[in-house]
Short mmCIF file of C-alpha atoms in Angstrom, two decimals:
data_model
loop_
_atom_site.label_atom_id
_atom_site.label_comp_id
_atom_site.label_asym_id
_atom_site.label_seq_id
_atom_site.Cartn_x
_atom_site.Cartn_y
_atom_site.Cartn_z
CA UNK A 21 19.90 58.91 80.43
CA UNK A 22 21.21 58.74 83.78
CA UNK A 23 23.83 60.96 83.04
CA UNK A 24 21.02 63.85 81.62
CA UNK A 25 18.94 63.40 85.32
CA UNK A 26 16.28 61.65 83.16
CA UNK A 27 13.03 61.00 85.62
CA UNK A 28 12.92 57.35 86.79
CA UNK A 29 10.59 56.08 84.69
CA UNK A 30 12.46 57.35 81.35
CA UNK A 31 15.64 55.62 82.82
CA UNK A 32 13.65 52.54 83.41
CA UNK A 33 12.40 52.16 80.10
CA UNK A 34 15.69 52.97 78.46
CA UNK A 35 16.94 49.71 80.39
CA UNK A 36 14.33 47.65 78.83
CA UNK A 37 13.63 48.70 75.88
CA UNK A 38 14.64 46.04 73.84
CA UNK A 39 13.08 43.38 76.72
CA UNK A 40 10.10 42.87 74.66
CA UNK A 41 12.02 42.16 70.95
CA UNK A 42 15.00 40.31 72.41
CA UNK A 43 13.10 37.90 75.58
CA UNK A 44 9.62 36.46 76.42
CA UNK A 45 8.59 39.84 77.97
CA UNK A 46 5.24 41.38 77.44
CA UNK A 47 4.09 44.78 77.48
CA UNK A 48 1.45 43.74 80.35
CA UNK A 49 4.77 42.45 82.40
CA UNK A 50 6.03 45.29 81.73
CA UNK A 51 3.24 47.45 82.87
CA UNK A 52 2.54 45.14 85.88
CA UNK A 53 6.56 45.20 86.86
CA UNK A 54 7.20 48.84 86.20
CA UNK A 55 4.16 50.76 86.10
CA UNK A 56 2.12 52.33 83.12
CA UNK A 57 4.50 55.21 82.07
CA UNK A 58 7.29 52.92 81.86
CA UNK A 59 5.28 50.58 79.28
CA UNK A 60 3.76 53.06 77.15
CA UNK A 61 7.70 54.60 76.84
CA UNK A 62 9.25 51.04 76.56
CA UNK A 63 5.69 50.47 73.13
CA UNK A 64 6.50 53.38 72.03
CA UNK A 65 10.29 53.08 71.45
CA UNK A 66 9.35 49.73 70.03
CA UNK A 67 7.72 51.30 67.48
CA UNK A 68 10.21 53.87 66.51
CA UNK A 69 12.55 51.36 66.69
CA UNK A 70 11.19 49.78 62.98
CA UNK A 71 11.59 52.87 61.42
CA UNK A 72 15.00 52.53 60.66
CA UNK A 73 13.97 49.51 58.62
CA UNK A 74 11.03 51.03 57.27
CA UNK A 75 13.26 54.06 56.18
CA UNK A 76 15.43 51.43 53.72
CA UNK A 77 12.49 51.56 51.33
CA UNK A 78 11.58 55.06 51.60
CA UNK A 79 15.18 55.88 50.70
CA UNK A 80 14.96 53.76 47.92
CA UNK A 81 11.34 55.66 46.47
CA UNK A 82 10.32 51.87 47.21
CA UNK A 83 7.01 50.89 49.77
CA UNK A 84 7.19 47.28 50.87
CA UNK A 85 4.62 46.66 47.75
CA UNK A 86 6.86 47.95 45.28
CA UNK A 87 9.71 47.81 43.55
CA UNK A 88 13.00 50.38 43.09
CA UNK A 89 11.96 52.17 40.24
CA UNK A 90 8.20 51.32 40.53
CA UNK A 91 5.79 54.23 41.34
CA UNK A 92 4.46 53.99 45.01
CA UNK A 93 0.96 54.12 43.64
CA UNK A 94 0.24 57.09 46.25
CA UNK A 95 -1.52 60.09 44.62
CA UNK A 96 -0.41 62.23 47.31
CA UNK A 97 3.53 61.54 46.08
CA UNK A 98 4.49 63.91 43.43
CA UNK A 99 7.80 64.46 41.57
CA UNK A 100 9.29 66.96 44.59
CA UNK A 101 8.14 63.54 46.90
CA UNK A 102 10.62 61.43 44.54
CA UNK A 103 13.77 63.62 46.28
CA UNK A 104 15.87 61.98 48.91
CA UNK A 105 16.05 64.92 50.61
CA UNK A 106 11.90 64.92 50.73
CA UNK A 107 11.77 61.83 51.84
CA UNK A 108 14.06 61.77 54.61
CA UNK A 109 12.73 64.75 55.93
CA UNK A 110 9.38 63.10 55.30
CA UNK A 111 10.54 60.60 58.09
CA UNK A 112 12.04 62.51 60.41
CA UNK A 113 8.58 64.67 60.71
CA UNK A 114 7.16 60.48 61.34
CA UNK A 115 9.31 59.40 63.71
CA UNK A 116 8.50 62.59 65.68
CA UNK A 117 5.12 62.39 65.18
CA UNK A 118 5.06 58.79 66.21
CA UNK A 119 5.90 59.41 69.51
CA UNK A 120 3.23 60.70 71.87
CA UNK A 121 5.46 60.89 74.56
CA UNK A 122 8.67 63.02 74.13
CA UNK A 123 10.28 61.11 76.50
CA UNK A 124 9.95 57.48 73.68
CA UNK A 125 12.25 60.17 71.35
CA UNK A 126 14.67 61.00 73.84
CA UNK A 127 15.22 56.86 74.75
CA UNK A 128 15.64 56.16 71.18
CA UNK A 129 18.02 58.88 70.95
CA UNK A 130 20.04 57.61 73.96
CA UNK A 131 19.74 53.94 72.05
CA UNK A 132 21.62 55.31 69.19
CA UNK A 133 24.21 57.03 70.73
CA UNK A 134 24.98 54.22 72.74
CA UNK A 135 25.07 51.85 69.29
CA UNK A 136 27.74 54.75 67.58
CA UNK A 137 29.90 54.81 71.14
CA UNK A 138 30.10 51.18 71.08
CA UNK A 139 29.95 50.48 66.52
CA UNK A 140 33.95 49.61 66.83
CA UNK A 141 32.69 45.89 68.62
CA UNK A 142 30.32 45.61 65.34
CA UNK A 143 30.90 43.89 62.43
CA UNK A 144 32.03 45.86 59.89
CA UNK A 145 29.01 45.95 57.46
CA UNK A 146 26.52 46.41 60.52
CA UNK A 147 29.09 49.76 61.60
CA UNK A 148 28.16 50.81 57.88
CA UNK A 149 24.62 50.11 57.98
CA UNK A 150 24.32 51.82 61.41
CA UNK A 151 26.69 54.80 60.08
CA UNK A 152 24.43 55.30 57.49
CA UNK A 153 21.10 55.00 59.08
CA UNK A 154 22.50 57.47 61.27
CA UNK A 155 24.04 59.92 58.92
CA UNK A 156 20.47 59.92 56.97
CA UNK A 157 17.86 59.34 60.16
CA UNK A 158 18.92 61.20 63.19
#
């Protein structure tokens, strides 16, 4: 981010934008210690930041209530829906819509280049997992 002259507070929250997930940081810390901008791009990447996981069972044609193979129950789906294709486009259109702030795309971005610069320290199955995700996602 540094690197792309990012503004400060885009820079800020792509330092701690795992805080929240990986320590006993809050959001309101967060806002107090950095300022409003810098929270609502830290929340914000937070939330993108599931949709990787989310993604698994939209790949699948599963929802979280279903099962592989098991219609999603959503009338809207239909058979063109059922394509991987569909689907991933599906969530690319969500994770862009997600973000209110361009800037929450542009630190998740930066968060998954760093994780494919650095997937030779991972685990093998985790530089698979991330491969893919990354491959289908971004």
């Amino acid at each position: 981010l540094g690197e792309t002259e990012m503004d400060l507070c885009t820079i800020a929250a792509g330092l701690l934008h795992d805080t929240v997930e990986d320590t006993a940081l809050s959001f309101e810390e967060i806002e107090t210690l950095f300022g409003r901008d810098v929270c609502k791009i830290v929340e914000g990447e937070t939330k993108l930041s599931k949709l990787p996981k989310h993604s698994r069972g939209l790949l699948a044609g599963t929802t979280p209530t279903t099962t592989p193979g098991e219609p999603s129950g959503d009338p809207s789906s239909s058979e063109t829906n059922d394509q991987p294709e569909t689907r991933m486009e599906n969530l690319r259109c969500m994770f862009v819509a997600m973000a209110d702030d361009w800037r929450v795309v542009v630190v998740r971005l930066a968060d998954r280049l760093h994780n494919m610069r650095t997937l030779a320290a991972m685990p093998p199955v985790k530089q698979t997992k991330l491969a893919r995700e990354t491959l289908e996602i971004f």
